[in-house]
PDB file of C-alpha atoms in Angstrom:
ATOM      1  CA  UNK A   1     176.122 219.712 -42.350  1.00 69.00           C
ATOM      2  CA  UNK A   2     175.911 221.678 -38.826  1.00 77.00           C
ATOM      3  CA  UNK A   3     179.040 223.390 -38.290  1.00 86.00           C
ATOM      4  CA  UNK A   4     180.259 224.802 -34.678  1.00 92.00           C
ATOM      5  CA  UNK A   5     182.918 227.857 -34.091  1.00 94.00           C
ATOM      6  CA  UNK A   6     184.421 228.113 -30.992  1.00 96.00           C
ATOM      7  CA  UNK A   7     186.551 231.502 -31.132  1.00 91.00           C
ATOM      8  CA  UNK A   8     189.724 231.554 -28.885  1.00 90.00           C
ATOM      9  CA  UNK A   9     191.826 227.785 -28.487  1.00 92.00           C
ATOM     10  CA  UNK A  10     192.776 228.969 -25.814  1.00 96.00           C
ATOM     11  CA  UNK A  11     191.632 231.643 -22.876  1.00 97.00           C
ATOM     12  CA  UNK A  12     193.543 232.961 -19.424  1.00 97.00           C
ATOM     13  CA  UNK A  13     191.890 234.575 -16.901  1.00 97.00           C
ATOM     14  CA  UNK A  14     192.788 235.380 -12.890  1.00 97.00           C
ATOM     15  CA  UNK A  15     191.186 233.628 -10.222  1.00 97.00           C
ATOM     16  CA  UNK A  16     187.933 235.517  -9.698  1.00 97.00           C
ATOM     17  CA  UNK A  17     187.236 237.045 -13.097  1.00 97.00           C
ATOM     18  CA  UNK A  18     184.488 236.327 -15.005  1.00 97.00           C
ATOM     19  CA  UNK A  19     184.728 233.373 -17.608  1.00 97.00           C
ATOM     20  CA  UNK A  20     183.810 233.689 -21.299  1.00 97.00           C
ATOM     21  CA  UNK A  21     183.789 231.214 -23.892  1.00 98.00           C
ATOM     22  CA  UNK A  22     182.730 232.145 -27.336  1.00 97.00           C
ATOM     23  CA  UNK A  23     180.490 229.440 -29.412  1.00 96.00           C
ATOM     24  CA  UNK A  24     178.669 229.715 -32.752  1.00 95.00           C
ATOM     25  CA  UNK A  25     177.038 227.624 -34.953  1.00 92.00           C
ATOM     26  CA  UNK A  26     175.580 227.425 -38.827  1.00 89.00           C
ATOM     27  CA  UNK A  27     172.366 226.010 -38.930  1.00 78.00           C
ATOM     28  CA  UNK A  28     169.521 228.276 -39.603  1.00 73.00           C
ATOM     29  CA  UNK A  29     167.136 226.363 -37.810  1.00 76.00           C
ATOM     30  CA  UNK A  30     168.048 226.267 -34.082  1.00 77.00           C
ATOM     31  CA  UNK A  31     169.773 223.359 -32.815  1.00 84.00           C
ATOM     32  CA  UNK A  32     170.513 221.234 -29.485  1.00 89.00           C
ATOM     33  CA  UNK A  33     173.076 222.984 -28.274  1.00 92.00           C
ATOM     34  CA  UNK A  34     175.292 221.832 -25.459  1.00 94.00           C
ATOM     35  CA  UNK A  35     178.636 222.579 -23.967  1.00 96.00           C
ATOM     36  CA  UNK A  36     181.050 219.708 -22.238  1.00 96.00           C
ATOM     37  CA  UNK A  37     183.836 220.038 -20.613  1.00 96.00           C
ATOM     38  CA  UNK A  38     187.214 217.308 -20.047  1.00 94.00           C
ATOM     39  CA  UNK A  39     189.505 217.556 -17.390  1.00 92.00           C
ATOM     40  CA  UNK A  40     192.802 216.362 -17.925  1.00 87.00           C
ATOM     41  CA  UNK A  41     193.265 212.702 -18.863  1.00 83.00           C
ATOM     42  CA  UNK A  42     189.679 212.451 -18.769  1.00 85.00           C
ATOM     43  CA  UNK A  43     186.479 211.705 -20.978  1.00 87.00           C
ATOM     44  CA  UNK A  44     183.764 214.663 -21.924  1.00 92.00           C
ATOM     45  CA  UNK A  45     181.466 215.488 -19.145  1.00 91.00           C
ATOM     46  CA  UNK A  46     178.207 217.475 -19.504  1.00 93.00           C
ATOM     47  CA  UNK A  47     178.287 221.065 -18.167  1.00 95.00           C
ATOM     48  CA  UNK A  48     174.428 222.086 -19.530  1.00 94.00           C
ATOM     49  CA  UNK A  49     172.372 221.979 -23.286  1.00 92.00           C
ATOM     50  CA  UNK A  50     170.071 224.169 -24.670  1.00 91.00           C
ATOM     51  CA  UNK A  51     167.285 222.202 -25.980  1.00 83.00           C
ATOM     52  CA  UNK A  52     164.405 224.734 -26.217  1.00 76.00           C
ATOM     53  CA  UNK A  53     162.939 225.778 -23.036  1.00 73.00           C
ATOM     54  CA  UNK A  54     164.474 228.770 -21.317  1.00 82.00           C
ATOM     55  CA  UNK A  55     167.251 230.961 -23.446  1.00 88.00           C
ATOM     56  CA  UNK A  56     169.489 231.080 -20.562  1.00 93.00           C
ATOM     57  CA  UNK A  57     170.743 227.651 -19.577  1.00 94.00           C
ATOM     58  CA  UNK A  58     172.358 226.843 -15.998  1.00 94.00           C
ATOM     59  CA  UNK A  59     174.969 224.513 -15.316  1.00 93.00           C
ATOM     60  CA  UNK A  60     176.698 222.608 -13.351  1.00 93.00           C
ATOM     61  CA  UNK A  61     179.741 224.205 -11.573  1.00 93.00           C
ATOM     62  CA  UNK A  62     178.555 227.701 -11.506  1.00 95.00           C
ATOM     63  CA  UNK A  63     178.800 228.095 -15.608  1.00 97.00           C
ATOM     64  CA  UNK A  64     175.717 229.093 -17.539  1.00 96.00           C
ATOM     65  CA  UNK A  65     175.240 229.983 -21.530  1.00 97.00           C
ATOM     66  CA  UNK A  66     172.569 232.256 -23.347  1.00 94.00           C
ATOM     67  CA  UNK A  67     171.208 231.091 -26.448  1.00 93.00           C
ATOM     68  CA  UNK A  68     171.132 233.867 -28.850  1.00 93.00           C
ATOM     69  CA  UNK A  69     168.527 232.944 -32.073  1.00 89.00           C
ATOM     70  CA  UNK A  70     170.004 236.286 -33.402  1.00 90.00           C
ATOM     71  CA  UNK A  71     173.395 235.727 -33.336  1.00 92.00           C
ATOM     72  CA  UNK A  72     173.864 232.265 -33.333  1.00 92.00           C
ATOM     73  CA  UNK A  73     175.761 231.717 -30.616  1.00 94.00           C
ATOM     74  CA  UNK A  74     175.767 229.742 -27.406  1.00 96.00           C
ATOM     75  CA  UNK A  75     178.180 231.528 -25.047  1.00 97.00           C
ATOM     76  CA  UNK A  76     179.452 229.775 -21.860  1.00 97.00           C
ATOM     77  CA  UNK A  77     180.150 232.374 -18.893  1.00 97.00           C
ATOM     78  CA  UNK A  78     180.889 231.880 -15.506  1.00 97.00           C
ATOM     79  CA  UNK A  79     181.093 235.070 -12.650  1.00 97.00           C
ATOM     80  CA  UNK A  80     183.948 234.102 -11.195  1.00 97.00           C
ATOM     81  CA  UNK A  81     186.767 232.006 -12.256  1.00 97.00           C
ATOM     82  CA  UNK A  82     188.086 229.013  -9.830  1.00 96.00           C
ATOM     83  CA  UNK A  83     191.334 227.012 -10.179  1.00 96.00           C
ATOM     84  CA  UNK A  84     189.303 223.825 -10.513  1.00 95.00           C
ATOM     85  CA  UNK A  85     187.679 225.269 -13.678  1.00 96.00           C
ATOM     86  CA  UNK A  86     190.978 224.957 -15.727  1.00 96.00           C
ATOM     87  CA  UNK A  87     190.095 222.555 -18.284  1.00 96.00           C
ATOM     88  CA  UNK A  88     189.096 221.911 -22.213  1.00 96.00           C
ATOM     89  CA  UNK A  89     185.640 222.929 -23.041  1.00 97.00           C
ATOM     90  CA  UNK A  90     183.599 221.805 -26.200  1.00 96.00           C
ATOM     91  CA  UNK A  91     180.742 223.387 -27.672  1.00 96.00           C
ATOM     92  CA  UNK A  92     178.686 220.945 -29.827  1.00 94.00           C
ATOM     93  CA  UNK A  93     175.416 220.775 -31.606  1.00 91.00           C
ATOM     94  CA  UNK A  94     172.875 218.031 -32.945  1.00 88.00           C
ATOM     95  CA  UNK A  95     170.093 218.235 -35.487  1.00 79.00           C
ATOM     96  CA  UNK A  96     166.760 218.973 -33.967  1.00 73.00           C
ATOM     97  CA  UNK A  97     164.945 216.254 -36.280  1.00 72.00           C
ATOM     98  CA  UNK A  98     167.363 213.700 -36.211  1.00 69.00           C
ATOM     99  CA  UNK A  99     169.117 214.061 -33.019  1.00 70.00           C
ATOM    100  CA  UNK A 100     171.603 211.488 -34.533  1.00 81.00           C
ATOM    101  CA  UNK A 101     174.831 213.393 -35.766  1.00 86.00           C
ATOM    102  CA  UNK A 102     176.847 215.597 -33.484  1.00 89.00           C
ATOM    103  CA  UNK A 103     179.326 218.213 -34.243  1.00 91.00           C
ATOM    104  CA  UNK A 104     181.713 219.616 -31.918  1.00 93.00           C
ATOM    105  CA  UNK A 105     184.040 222.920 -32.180  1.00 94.00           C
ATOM    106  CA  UNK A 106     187.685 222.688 -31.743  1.00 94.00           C
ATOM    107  CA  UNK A 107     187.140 223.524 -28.293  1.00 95.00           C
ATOM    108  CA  UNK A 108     189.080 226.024 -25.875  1.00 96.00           C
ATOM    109  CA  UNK A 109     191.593 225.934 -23.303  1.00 96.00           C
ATOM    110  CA  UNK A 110     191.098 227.400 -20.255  1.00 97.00           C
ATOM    111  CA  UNK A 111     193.676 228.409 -18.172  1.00 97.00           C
ATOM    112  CA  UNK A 112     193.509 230.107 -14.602  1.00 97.00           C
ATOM    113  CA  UNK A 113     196.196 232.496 -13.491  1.00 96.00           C
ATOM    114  CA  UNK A 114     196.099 232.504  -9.241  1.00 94.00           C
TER     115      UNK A 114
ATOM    116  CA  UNK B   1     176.806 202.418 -11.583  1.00 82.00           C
ATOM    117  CA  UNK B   2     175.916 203.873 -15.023  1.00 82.00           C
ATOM    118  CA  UNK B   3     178.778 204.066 -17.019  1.00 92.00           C
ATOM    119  CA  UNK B   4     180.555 203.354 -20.862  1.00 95.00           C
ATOM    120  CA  UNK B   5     183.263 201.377 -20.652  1.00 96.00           C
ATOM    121  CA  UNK B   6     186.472 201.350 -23.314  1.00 97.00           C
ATOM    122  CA  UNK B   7     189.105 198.904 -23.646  1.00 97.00           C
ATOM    123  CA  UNK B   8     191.754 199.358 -24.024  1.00 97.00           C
ATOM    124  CA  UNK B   9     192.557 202.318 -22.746  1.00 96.00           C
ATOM    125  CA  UNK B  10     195.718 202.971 -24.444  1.00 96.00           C
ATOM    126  CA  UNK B  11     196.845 201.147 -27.762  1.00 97.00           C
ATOM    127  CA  UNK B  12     200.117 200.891 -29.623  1.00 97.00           C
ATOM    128  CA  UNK B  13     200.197 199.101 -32.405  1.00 96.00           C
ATOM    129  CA  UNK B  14     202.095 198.921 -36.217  1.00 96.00           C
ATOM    130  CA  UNK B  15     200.561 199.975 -39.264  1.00 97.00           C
ATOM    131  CA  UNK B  16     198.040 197.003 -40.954  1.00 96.00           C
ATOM    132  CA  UNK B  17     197.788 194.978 -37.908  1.00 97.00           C
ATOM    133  CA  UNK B  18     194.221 194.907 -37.872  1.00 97.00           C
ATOM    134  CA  UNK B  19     193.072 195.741 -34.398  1.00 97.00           C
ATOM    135  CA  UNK B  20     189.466 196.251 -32.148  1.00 98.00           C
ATOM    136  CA  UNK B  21     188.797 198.646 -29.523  1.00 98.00           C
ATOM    137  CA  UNK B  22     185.309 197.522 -27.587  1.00 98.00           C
ATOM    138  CA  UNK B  23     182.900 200.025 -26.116  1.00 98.00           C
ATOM    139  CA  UNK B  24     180.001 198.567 -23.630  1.00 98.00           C
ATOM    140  CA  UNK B  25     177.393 200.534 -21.847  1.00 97.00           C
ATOM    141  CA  UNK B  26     174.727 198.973 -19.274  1.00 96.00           C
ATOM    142  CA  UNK B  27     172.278 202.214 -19.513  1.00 95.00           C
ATOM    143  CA  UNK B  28     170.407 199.725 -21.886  1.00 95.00           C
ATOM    144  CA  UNK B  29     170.506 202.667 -24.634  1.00 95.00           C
ATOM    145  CA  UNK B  30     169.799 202.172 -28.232  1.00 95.00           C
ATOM    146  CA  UNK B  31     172.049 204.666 -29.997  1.00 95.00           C
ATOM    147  CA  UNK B  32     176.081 204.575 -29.679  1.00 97.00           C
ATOM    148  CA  UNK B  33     178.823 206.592 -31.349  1.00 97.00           C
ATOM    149  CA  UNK B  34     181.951 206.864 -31.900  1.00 98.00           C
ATOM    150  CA  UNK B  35     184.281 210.064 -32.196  1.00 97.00           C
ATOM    151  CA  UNK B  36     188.066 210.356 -32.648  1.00 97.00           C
ATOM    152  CA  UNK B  37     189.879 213.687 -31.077  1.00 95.00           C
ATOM    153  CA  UNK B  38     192.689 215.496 -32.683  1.00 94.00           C
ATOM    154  CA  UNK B  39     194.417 218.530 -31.398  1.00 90.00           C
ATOM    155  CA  UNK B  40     193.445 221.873 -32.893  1.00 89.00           C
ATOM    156  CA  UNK B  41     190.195 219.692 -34.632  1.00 92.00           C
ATOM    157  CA  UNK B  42     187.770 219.055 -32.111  1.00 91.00           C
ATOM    158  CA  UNK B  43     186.037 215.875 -31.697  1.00 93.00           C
ATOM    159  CA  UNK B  44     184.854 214.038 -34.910  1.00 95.00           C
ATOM    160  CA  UNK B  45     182.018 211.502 -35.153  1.00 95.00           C
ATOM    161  CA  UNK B  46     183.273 208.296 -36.865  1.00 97.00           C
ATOM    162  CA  UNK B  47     180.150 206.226 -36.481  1.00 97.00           C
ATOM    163  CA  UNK B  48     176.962 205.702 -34.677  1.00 95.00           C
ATOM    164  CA  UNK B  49     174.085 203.359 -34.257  1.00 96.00           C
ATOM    165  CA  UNK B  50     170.726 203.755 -33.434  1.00 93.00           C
ATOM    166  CA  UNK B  51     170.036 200.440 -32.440  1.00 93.00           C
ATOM    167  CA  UNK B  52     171.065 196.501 -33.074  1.00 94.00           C
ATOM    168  CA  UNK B  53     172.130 196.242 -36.401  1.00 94.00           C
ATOM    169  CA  UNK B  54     171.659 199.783 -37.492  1.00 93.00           C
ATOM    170  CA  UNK B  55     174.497 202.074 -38.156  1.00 96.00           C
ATOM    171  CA  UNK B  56     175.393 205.120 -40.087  1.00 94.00           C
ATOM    172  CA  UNK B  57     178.402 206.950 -41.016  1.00 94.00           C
ATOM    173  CA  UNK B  58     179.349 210.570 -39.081  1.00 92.00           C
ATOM    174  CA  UNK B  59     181.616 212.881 -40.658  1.00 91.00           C
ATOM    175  CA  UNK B  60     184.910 210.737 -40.936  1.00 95.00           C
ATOM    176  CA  UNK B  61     184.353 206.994 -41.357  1.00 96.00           C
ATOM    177  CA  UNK B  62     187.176 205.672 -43.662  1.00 97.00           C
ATOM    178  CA  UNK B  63     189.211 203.327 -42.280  1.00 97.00           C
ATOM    179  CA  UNK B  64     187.217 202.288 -40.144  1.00 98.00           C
ATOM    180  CA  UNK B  65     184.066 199.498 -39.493  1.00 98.00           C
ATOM    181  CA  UNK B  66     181.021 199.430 -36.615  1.00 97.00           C
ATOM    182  CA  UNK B  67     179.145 196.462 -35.954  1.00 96.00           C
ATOM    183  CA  UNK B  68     176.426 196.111 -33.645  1.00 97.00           C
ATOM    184  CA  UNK B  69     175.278 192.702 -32.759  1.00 97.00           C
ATOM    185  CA  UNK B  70     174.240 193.585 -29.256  1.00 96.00           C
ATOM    186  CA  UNK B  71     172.968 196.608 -27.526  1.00 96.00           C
ATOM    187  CA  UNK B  72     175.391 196.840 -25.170  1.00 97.00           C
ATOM    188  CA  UNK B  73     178.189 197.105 -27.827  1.00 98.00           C
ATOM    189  CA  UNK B  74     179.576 198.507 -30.256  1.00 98.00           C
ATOM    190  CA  UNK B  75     183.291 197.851 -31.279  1.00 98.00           C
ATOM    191  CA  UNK B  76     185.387 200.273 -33.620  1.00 98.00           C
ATOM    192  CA  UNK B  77     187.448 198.242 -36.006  1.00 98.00           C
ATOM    193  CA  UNK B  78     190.422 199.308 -37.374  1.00 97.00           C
ATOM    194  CA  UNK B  79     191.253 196.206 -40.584  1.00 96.00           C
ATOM    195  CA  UNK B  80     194.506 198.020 -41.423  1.00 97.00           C
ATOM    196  CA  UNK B  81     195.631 200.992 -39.078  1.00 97.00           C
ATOM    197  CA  UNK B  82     197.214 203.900 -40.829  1.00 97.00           C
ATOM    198  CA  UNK B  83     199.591 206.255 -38.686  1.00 97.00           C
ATOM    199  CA  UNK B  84     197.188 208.919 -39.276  1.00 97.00           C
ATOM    200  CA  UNK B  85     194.736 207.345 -37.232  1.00 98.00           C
ATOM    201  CA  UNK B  86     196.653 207.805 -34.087  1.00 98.00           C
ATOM    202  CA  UNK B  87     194.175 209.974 -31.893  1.00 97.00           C
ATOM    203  CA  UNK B  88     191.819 209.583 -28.984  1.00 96.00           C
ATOM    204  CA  UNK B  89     189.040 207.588 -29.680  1.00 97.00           C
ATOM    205  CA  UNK B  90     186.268 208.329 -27.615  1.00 96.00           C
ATOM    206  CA  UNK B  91     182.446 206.113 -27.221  1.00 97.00           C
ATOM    207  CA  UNK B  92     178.968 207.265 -27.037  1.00 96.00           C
ATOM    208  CA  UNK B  93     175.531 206.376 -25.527  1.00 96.00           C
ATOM    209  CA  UNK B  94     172.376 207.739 -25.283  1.00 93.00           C
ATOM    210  CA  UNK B  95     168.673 206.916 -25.183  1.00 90.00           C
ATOM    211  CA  UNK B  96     166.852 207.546 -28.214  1.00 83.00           C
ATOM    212  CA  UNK B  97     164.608 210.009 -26.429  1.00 81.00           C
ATOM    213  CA  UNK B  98     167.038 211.570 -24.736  1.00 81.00           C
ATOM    214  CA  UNK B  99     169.609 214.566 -26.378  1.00 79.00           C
ATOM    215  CA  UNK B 100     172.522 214.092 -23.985  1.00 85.00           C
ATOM    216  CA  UNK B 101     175.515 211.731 -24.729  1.00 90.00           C
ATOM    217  CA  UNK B 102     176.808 209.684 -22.030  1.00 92.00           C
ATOM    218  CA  UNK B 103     180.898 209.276 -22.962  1.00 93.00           C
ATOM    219  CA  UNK B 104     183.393 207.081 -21.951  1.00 94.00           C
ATOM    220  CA  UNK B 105     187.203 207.282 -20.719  1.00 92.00           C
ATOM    221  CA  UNK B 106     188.368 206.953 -24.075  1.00 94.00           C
ATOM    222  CA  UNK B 107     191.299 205.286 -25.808  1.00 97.00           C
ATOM    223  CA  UNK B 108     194.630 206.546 -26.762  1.00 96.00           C
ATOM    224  CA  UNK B 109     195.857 204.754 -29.968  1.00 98.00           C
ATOM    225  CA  UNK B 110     199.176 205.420 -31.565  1.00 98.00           C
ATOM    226  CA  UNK B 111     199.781 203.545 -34.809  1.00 97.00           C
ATOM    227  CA  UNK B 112     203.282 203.101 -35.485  1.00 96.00           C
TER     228      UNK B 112
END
């Protein structure tokens, strides 16, 4: 089975510094990889997802990732941190064959200082 | 409006009291899932289905049933509720073609 490893529960940065969130994941075939994000009280809402195509993925909301076949990792950035961006944020893969099964990291916490 | 619909939102029940939480979508997809979240464990996938009458087991499915009669949807029951499966329980939709999961509000259910 896939595994994902998000590195950091949680992460505080000020207003206006830049954003990382650390993701990795097992499989030695690349996967789909994808990052969501839940605001308070809410469900999980699509941020972006690697699924082959460019390395460097753009999101919604200013965030972006970098797939890395190297390292195996899918890190979320963003250049400057807003208020609005405080929020839970899930990396997650699915097998490229199947498509089927998903597997999700213990996501991260993102707090932002004003 | 495309959307995946839970109900109920929030649950409270005692343990054994068999109970079902429903999950609807009207993007006319074939494959559903179901997850349950846990603090410090990320989202889990329960079950899913790829289409009427098929479904499979995800990573944690004990204690729990799927059926899928319709496309529209696909109910999580629970035939004797345990305290530890008090969590947010959270539905799934997606085309088979597709790669991105459409989720609902989820449900909050505390077993008592």
């Amino acid at each position: 089975a896939q595994s994902v490893t998000q590195l950091g529960s949680h992460v505080s940065v000020s207003e206006g510094a830049l954003v990382l969130l650390r993701c990795n994941y097992s499989s030695s075939v690349p996967p789909y990889l994808f990052w969501y994000v839940q605001y308070p009280n809410q469900g999980l809402q699509l941020l972006l997802k690697y699924t082959s195509a460019a390395t460097l993925v753009k999101g919604i909301n200013g965030f972006e990732a970098e797939f890395k076949k190297s390292e195996t990792s899918f890190h979320l950035t963003k250049p400057s941190a807003h208020m609005s961006d405080a929020a839970e944020y899930f990396c997650a893969v699915s097998d490229r064959d199947t498509g089927n099964q998903f597997y999700f990291g213990t996501g991260t916490s993102l707090t932002v200082i004003p | 409006e495309a959307q995946v619909t839970q109900n109920p939102r929030y649950l409270i029940t005692v343990t054994g009291k068999k109970l079902t939480v429903t999950c609807s979508q009207n993007m006319n997809h074939e494959y559903m899932s179901w997850y349950r979240q846990d603090p410090g464990l990320g989202l889990r996938q329960i079950y899913y289905s790829m289409n009427v009458e098929v479904t499979d087991k995800g990573d944690v499915p004990e204690g729990y049933k799927v059926s899928r009669k319709e496309k529209r949807n696909f109910p999580l029951i629970l035939e004797s509720p345990s305290p530890n499966q008090t969590s947010l329980y959270f539905c799934a939709s997606k085309g088979l073609a597709q790669d991105t999961q459409y989720f609902g509000p989820g449900t909050r259910l505390t077993v008592l």
